[in-house]
C-alpha positions as CSV (number, residue, x, y, z in Angstrom):
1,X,45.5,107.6,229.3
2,X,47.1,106.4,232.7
3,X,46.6,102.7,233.5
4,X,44.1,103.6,236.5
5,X,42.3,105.1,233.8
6,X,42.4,101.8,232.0
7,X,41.8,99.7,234.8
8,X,38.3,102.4,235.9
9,X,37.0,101.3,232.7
10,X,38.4,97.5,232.3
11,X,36.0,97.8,235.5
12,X,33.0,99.6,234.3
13,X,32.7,97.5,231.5
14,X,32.8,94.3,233.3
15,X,30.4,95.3,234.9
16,X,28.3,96.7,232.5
17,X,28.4,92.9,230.7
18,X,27.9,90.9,233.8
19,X,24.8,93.1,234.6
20,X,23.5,92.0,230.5
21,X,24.3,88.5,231.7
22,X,22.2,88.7,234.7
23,X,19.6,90.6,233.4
24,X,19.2,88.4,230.3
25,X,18.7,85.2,232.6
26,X,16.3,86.7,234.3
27,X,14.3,87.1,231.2
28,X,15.3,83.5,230.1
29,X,13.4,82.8,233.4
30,X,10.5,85.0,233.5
31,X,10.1,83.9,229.8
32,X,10.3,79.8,231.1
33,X,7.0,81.0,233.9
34,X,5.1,82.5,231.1
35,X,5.6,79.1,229.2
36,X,4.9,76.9,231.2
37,X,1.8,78.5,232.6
38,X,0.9,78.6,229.2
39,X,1.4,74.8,228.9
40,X,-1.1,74.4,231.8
41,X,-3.7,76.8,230.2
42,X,-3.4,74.2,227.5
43,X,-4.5,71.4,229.7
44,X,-7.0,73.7,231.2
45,X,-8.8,74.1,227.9
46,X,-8.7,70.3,227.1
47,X,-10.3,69.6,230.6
48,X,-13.0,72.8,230.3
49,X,-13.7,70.7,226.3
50,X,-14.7,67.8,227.9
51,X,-16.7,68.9,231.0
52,X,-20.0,70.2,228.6
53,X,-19.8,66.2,226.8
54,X,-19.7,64.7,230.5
55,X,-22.8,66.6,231.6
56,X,-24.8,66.1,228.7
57,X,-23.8,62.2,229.0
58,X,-25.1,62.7,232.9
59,X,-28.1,64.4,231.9
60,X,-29.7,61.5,230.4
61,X,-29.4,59.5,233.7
62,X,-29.7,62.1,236.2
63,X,-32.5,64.6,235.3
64,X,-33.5,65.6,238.8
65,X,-29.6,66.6,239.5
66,X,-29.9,70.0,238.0
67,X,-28.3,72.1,240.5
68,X,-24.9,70.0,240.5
69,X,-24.6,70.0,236.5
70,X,-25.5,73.9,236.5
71,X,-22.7,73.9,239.2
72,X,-20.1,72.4,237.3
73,X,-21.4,74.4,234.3
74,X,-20.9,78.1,236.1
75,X,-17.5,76.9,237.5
76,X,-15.9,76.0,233.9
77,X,-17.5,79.1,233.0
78,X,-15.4,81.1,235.9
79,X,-12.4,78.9,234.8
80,X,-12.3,80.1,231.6
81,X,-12.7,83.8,232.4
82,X,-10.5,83.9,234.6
83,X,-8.3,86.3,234.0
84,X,-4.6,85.9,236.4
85,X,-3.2,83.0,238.4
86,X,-4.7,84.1,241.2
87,X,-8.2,84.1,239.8
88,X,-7.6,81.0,237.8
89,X,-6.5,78.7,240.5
90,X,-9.1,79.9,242.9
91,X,-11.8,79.1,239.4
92,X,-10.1,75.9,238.6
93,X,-10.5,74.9,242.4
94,X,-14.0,75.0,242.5
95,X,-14.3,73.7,239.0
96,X,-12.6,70.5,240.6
97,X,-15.2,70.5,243.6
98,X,-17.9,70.5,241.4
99,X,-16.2,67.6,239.0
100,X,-16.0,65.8,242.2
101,X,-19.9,66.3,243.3
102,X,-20.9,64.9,239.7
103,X,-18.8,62.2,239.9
104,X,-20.5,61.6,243.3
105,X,-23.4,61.1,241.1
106,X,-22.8,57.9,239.4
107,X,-22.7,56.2,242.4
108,X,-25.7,56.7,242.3
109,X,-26.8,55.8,238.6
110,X,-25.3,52.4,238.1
111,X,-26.7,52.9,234.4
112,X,-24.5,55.8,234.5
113,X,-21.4,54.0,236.2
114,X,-21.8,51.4,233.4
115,X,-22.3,53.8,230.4
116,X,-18.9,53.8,227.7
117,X,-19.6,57.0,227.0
118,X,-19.0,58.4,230.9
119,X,-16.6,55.9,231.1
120,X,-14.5,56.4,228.3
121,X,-15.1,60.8,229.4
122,X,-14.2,59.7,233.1
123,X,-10.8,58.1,231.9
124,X,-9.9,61.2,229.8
125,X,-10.6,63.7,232.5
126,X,-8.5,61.7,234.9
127,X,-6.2,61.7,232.2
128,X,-6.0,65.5,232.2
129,X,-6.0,65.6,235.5
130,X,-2.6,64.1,235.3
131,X,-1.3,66.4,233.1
132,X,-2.5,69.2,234.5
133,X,-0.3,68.6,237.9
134,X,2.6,67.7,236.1
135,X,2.5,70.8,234.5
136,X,1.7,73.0,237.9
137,X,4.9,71.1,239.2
138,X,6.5,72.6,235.8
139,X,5.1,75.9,236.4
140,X,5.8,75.9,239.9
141,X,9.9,74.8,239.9
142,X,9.6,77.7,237.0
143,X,8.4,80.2,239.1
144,X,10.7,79.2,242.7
145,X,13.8,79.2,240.6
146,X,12.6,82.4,238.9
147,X,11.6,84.1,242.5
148,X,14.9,82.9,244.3
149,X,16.7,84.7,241.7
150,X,14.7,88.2,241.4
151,X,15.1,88.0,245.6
152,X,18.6,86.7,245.7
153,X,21.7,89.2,246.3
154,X,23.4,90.5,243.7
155,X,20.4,89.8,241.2
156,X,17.5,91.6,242.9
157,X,19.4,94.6,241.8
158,X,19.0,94.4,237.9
159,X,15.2,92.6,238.5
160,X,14.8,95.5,240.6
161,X,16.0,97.6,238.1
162,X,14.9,95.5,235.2
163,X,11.0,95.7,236.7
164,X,11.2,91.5,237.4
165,X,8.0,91.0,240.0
166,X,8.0,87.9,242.2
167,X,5.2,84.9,240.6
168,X,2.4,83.6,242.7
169,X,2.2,79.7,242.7
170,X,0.4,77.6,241.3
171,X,-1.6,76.1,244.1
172,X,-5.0,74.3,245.4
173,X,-6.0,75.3,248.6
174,X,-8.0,73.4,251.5
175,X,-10.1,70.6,250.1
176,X,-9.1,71.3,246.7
177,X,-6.0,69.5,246.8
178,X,-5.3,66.5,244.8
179,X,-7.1,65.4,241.2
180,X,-10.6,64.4,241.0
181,X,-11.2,61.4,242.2
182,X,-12.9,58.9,239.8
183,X,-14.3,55.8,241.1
184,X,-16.2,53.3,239.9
């Protein structure tokens, strides 16, 4: 074999193992955006536990408040069907506009404001709250690093290839924004 010969192949196969390289950190990426939205689904679940105890703690004070407790009901209903991001941010947004209305509420039940039970399910909900937009920030650096590199020039050619599909975000839209507010 002549060296140009040698040198086509020292080529080819350089190639051939920077193209594994790229493509297998693009699937250590994609694999860190599945994780981590399957952290937040985690938090999700915790927060759609508590909502049924916080209504049936409501429902003793405020009977005549039907409509808002059936509201929050149907929207952690949604939330939990939801199937893709899409779907489950638009769900978990009106979830948090109905958990806002029913906090609304206990201003006007100061039994209600006072009660340890709604209390103590108010501070864990906030709680969750927390933790559910720490891990949206997770999910969301996940997903732009992920994104910059399937768009980015030379590795949008193996995640081309390689069938890597930009992520959607992870994010609240109009009044949505923000945790729930809890006041007391």
């Amino acid at each position: 074999m002549s060296t140009t010969a040698w040198i086509v192949i020292g080529v080819i196969v350089v190639i051939v193992i920077w193209a594994i390289m790229i493509y297998n950190n693009l699937v250590a990426m994609r694999q860190r955006v599945d994780q981590a939205f399957a952290d937040i689904d985690v938090q999700l679940k915790q927060r759609h536990d508590l909502i049924p105890n916080l209504v049936e703690t409501v429902k003793g004070y405020a009977t005549h408040e039907r409509g808002t407790l059936e509201a929050v009901i149907q929207a952690r209903n949604a939330a939990i069907a939801a199937p893709g991001v899409e779907q489950k941010v638009q769900a978990e947004n009106m979830l948090s506009g109905a958990l806002r209305q029913l906090f609304a509420l206990s201003e006007s039940y100061p039994n209600l404001k006072a009660n340890e039970n709604f209390l103590s399910l108010q501070g864990e909900l906030a709680n969750t709250e927390d933790k559910i937009a720490y891990a949206r920030q997770f999910y969301n650096s996940a997903v732009q690093t992920y994104n910059t590199s399937t768009q980015s020039i030379p590795t949008n050619i193996i995640a081309g290839i390689g069938g890597f599909r930009a992520r959607d975000l992870f994010e609240a839209v109009g009044d949505e924004r923000g945790p729930v507010q809890v006041r007391f």
